[in-house]
Coordinates of N, CA and C in Angstrom, one line a residue:
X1 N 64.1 -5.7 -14.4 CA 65.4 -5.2 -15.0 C 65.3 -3.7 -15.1
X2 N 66.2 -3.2 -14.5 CA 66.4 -1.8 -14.5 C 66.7 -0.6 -16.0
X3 N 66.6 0.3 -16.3 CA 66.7 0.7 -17.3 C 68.2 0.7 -18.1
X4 N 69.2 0.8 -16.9 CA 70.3 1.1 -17.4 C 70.9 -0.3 -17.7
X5 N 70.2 -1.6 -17.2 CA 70.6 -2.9 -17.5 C 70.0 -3.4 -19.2
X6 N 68.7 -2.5 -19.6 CA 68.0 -2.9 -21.0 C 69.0 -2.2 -21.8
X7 N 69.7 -0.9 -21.5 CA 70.3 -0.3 -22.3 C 71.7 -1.3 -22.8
X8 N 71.9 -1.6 -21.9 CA 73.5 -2.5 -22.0 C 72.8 -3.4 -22.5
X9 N 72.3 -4.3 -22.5 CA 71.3 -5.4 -22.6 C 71.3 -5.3 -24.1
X10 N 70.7 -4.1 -24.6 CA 70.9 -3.8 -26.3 C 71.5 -3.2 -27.0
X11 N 72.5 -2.8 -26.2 CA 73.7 -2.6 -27.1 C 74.5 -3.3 -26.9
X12 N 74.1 -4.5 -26.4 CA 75.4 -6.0 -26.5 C 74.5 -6.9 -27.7
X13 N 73.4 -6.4 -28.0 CA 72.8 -7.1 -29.1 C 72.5 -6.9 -30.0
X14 N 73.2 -5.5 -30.5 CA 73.3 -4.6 -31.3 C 75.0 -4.8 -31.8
X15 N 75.3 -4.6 -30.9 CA 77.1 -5.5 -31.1 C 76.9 -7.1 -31.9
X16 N 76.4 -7.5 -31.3 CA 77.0 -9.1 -32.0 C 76.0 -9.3 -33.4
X17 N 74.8 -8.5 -33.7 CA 74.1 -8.3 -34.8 C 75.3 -8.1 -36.0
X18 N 76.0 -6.7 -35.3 CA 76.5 -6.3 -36.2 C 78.2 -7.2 -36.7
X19 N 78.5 -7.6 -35.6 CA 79.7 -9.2 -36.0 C 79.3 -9.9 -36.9
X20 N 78.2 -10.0 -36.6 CA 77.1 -11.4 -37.2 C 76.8 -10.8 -38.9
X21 N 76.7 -9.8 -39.1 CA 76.6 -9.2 -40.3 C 77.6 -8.8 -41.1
X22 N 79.0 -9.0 -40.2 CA 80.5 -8.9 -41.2 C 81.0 -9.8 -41.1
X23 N 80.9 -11.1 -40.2 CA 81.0 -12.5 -40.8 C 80.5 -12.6 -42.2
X24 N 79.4 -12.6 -42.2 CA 78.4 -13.4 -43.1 C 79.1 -12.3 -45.1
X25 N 79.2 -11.1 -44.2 CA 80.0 -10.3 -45.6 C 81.5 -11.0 -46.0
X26 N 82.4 -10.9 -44.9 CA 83.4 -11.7 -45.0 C 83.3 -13.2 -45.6
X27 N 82.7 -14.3 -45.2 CA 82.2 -15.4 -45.6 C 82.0 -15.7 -47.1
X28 N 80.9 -14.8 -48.2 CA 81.0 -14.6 -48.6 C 81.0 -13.3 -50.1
X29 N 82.0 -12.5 -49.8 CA 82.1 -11.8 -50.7 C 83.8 -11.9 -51.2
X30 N 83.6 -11.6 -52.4 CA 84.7 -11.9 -53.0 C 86.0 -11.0 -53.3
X31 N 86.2 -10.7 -51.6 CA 87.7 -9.5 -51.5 C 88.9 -9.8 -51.1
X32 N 89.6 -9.5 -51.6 CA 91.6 -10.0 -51.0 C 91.4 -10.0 -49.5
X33 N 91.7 -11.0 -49.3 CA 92.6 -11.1 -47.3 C 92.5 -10.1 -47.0
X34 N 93.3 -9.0 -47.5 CA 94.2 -8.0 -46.7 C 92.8 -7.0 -46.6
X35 N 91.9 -7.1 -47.3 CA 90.7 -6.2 -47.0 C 89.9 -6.8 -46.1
X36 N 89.1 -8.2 -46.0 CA 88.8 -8.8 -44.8 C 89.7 -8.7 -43.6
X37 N 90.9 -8.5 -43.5 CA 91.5 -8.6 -42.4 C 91.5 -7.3 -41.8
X38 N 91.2 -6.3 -42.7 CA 91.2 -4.6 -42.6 C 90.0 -4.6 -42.1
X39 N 89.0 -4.9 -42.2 CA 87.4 -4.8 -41.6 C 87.1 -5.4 -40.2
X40 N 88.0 -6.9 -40.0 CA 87.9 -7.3 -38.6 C 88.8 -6.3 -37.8
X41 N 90.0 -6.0 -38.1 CA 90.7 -4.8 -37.2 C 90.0 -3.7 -36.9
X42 N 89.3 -3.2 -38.2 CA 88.6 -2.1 -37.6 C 87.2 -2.3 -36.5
X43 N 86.9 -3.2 -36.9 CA 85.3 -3.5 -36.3 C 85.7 -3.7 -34.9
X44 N 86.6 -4.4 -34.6 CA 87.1 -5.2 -33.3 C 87.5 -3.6 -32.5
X45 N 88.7 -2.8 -33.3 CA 89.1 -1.2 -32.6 C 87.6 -0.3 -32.4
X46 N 86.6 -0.6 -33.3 CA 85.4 0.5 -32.9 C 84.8 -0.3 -31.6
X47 N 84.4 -1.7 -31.4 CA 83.9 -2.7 -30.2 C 84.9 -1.6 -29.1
X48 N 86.2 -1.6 -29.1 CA 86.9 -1.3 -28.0 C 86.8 0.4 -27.7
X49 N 86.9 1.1 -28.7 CA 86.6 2.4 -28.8 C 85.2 2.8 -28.3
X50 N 83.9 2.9 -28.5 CA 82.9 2.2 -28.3 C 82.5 2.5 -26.9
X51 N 83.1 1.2 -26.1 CA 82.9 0.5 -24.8 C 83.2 1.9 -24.0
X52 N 84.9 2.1 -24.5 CA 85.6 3.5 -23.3 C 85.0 4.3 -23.4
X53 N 84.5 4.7 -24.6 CA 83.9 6.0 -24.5 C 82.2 6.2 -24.0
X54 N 81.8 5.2 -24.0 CA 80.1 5.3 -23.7 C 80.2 4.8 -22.1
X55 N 81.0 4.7 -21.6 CA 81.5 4.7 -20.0 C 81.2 5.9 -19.4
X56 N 82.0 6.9 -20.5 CA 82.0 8.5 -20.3 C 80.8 9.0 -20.0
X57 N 79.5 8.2 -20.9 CA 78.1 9.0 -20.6 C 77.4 8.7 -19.3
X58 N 77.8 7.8 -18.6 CA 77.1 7.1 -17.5 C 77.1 8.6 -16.7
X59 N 76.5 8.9 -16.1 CA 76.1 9.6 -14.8 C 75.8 11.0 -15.5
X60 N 75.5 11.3 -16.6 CA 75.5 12.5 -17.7 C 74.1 12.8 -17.0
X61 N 73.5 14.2 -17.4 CA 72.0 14.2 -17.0 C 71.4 14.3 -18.1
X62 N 70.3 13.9 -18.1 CA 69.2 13.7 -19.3 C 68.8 14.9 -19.5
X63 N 68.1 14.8 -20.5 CA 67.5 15.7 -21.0 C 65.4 15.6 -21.1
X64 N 65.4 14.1 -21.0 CA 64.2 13.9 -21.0 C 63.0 14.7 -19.9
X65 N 61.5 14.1 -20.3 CA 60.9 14.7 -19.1 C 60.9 14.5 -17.8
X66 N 60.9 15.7 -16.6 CA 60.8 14.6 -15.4 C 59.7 13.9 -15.2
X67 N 59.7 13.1 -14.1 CA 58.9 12.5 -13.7 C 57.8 13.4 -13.3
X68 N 56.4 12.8 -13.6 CA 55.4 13.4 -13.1 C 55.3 14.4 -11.6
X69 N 55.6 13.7 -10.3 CA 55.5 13.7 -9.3 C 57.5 13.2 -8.9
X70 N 57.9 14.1 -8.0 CA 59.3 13.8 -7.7 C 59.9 14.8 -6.8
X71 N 60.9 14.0 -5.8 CA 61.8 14.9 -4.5 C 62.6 15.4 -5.1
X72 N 63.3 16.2 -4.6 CA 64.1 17.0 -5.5 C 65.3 16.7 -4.2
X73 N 66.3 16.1 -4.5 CA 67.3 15.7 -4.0 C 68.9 16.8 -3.7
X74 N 69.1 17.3 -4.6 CA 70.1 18.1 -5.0 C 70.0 19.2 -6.6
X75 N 70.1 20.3 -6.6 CA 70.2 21.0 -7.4 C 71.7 21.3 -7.7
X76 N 71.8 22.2 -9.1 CA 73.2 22.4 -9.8 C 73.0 23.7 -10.4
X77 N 73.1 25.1 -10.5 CA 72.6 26.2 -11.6 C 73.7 26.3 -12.0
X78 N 73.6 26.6 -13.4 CA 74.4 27.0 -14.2 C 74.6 27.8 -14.9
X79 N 74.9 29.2 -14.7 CA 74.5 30.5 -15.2 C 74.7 30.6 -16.4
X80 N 74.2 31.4 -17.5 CA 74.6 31.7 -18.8 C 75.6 32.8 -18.8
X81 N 76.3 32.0 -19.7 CA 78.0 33.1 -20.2 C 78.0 33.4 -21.4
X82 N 77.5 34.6 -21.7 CA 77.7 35.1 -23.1 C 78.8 35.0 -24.1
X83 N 80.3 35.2 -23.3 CA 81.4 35.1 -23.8 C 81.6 33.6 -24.6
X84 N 81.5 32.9 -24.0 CA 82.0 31.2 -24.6 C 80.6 30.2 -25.1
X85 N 79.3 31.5 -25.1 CA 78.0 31.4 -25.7 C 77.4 29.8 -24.8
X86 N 77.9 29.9 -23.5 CA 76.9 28.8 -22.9 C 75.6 29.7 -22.1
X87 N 74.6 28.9 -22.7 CA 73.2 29.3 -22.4 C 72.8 29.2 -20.9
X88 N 73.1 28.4 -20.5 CA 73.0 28.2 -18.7 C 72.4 26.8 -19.4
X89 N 72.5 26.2 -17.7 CA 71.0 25.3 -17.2 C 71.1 25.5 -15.9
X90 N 70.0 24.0 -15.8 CA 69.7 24.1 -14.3 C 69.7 22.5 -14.1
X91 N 70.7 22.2 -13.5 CA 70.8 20.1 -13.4 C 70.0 19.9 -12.3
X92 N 68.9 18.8 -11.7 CA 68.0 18.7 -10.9 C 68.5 17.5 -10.8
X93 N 69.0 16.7 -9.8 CA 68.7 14.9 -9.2 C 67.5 14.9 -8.4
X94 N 67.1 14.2 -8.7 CA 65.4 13.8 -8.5 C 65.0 12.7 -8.2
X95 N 64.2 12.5 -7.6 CA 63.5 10.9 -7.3 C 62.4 10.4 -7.9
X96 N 61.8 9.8 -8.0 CA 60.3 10.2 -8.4 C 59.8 9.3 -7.2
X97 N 58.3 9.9 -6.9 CA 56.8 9.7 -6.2 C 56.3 9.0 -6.2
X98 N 55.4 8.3 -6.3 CA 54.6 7.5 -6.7 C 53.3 8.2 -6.4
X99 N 51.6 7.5 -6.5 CA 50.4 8.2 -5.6 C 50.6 8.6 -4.5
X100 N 51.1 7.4 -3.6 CA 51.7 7.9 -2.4 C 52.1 8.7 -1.9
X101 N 53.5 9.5 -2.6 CA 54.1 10.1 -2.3 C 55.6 9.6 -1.6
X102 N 55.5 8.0 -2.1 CA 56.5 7.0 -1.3 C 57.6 7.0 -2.9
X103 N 59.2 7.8 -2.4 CA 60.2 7.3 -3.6 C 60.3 5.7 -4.3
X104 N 60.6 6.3 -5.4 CA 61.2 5.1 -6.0 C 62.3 4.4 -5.6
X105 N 63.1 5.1 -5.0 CA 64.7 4.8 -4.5 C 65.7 5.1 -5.8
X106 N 65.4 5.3 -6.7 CA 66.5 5.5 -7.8 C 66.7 6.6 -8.3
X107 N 67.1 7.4 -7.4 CA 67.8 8.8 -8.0 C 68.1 9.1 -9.6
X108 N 67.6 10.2 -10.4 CA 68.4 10.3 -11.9 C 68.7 11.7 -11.7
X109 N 69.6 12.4 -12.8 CA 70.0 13.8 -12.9 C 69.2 14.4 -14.6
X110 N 68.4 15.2 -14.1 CA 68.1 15.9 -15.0 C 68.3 17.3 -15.8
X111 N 68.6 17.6 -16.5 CA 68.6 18.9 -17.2 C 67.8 19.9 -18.1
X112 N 67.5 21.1 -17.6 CA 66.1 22.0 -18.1 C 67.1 23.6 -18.5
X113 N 66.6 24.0 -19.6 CA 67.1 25.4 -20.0 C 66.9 26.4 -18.4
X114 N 68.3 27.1 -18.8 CA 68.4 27.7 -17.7 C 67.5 29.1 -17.7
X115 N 66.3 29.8 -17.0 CA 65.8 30.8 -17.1 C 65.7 31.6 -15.3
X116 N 65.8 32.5 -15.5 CA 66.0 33.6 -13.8 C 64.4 33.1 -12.9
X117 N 63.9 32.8 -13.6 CA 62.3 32.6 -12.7 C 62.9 31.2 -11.9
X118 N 63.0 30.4 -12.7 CA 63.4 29.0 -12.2 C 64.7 28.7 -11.7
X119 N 65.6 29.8 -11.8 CA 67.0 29.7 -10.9 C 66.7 30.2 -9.7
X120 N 66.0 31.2 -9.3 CA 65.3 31.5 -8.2 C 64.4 30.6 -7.4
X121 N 63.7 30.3 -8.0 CA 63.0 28.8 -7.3 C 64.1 27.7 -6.9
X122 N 64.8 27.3 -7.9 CA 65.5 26.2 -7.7 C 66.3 26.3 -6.3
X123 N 67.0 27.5 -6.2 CA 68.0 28.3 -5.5 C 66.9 28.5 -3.7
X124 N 65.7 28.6 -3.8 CA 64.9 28.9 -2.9 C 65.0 26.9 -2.1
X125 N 64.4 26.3 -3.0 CA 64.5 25.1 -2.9 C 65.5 24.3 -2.2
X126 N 66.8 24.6 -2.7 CA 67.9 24.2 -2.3 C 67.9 24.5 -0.8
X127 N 68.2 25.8 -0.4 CA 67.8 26.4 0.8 C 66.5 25.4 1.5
X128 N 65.5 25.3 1.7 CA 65.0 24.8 2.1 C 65.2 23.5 2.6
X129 N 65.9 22.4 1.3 CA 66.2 21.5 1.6 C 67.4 21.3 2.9
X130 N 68.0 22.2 2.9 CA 69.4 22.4 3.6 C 69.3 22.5 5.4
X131 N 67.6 23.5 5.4 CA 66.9 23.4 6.1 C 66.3 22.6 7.0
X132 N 66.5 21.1 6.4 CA 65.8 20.1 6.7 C 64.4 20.1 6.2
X133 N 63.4 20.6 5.2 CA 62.2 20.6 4.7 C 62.3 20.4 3.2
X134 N 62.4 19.1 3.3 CA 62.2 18.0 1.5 C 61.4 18.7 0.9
X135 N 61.7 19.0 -0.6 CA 61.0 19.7 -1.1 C 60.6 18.7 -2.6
X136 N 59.7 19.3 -2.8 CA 58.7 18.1 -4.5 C 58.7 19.1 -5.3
X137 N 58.4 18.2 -5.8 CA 58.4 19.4 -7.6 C 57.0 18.1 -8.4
X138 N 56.6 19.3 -9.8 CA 55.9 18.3 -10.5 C 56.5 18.8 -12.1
X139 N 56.2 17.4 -12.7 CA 56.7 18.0 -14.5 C 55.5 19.5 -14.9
X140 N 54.4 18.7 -14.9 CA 53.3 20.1 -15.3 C 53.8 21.3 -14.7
X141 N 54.6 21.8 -13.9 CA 54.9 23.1 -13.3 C 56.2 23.8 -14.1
X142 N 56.6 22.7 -14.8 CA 58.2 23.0 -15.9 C 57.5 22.9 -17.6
X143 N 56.5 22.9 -17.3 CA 55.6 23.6 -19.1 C 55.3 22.1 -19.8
X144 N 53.9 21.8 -19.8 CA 53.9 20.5 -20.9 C 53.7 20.7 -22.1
X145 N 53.6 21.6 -22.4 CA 53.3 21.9 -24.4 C 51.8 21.1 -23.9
X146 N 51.3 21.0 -25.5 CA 50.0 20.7 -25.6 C 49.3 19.7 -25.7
X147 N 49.9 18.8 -25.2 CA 50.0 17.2 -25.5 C 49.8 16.3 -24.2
X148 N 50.9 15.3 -24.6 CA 50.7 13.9 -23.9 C 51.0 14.2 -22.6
X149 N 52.0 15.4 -22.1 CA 53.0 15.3 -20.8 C 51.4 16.1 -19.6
X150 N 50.8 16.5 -20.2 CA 49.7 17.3 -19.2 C 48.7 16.1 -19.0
X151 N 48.3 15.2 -20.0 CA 47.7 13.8 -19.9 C 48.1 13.2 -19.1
X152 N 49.5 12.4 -19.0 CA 50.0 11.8 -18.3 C 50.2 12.6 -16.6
X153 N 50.2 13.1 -16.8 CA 50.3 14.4 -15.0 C 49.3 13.8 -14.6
X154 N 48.2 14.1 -15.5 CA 46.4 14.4 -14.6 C 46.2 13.0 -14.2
X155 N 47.3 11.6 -14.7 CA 47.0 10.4 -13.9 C 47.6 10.6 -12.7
X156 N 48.4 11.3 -12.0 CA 49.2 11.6 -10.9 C 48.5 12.8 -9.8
X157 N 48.4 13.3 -10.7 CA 47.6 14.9 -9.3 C 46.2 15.3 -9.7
X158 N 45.5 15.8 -9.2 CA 43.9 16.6 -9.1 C 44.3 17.4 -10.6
X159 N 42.9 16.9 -11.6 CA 42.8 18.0 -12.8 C 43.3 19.6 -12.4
X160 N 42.5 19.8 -11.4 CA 42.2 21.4 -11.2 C 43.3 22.0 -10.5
X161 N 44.3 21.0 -10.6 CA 45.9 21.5 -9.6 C 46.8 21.6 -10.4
X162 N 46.8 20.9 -11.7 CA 47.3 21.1 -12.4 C 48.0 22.6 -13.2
X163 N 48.8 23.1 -13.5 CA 48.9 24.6 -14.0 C 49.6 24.0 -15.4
X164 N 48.5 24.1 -16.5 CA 49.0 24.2 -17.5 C 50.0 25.4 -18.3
X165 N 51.6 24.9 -18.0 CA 51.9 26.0 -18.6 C 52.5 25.9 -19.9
X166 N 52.9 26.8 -21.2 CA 53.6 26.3 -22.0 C 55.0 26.1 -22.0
X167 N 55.6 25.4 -23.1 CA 57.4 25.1 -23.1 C 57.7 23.9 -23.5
X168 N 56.6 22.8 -23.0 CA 57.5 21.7 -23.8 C 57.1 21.4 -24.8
X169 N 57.2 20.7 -25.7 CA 57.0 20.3 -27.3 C 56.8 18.5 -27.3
X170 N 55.6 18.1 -26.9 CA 55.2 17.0 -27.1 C 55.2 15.8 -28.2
X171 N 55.2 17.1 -29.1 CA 55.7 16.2 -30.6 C 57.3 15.6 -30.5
X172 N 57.8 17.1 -30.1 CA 59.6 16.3 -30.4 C 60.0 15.7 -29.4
X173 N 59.7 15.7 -28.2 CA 60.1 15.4 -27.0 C 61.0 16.0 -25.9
X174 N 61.0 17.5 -26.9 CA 61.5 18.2 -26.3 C 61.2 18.9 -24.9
X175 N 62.2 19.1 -24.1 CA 61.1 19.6 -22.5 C 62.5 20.8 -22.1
X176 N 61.5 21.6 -21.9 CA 62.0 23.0 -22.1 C 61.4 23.6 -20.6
X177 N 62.4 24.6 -20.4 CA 62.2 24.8 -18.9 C 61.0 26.1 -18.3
X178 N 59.4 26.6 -17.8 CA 59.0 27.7 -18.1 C 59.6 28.6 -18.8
X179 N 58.6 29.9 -19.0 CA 58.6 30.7 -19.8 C 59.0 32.0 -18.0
X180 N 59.9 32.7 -18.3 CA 60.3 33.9 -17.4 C 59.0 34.4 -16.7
X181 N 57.8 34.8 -16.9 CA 56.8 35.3 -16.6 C 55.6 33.8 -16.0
X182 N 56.4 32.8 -15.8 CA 55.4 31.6 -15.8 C 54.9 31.6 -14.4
X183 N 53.4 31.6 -13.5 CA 53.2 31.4 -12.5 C 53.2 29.8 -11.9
X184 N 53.3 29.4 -11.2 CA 53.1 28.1 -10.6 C 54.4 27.4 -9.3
X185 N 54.5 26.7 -8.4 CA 55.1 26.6 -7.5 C 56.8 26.2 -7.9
X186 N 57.1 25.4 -8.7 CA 57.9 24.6 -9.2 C 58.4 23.6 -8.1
X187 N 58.5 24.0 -6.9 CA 59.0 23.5 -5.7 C 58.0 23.9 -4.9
X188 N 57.7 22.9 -4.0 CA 56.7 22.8 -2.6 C 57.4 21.7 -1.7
X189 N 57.1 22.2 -0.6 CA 57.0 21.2 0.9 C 56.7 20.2 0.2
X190 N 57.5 18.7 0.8 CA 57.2 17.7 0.5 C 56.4 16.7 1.0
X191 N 54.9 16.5 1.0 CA 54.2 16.2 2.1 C 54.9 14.8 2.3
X192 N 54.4 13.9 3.8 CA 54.6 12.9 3.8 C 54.5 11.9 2.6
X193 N 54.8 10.7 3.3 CA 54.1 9.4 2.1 C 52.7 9.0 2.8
X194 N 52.0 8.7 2.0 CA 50.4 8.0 2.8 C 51.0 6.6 3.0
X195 N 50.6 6.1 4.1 CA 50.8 4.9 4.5 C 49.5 3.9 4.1
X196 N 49.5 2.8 4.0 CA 48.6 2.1 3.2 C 47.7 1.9 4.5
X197 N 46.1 1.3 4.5 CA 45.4 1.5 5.6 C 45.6 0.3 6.8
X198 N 45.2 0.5 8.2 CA 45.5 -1.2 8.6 C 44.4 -2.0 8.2
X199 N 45.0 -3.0 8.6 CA 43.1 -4.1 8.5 C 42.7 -3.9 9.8
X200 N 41.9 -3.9 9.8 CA 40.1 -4.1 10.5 C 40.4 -5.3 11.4
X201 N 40.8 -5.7 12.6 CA 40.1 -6.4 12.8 C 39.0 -6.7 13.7

């Protein structure tokens, strides 16, 4: 089951929980018709309200961290405008890797604070890919704070390849894009996938 199938999955069970809990109010509590009848209209108009509008979020980009290891499909920059105080970003569609280096096949769109080091990379990248030369990226190269996100890396790539840099906040879950002075590749050539070995015979 896919992630966007658990998400529907529980907010249809989150839905009838909450039916199930204004029945049982209706049923028994002791209010005029016209007030029970005012609570199913409304509850029924939020179900419908609800539905249209969380349609709207489908294809939004996350905010979460990327994947450890991942193609970098298409880029978005988005400059910062002082006037109408938008900060920038930078939207990334991405794949993720596996050990291999073999995709997952399920494309997501991600979003990282916009900074000139990493619009430069990103913008180099693009180019490349345009070029015909797939380009990878890793999360540890976009700042893991001091935590779990540099843990979980080192199960994916060589300790000593790793570039710890700072930015993200492990505690909140926040993932924040390097620091302007940050060294590390962000984008590389995408090597092949390893192919699994033949048998022997």
């Amino acid at each position: 089951m896919s992630n966007l199938q658990t998400i529907i999955l529980t907010l249809s069970v989150a839905y009838a929980v909450i039916g199930a809990l204004l029945l049982v109010v209706l049923v028994y509590a002791r209010l005029h018709w016209s007030f029970k009848a005012v609570a199913v209209v409304v509850t029924s108009a939020f179900y419908i309200v609800s539905f249209t509008e969380m349609r709207g979020l489908l294809g939004w980009a996350s905010a979460d961290r990327l994947p450890g290891n991942f193609k970098l499909l298409k880029a978005r920059i988005v400059e910062p405008h002082s006037l109408e105080g938008d900060p920038g970003s930078i939207y990334l569609w991405v794949e993720e890797l596996d050990a291999d280096h073999r995709p997952s096949g399920v494309p997501r769109a991600f979003r990282v604070p916009y900074n000139d080091t990493l619009a430069d990379k990103t913008h180099a990248a693009e180019n490349e890919i345009a070029a015909g030369h797939p380009q990878g990226g890793r999360a540890a190269d976009f700042g893991g704070g001091e935590g779990s996100l540099i843990d979980m890396v080192r199960e994916y790539v060589t300790p000593k390849a790793v570039l710890e840099t700072s930015g993200g906040d492990s505690s909140t879950g926040e993932f924040n894009a390097p620091p302007a002075g940050a060294q590390g590749a962000v984008f590389t050539p995408l090597p092949p996938p390893r192919m699994p070995p033949k048998d022997e015979q």
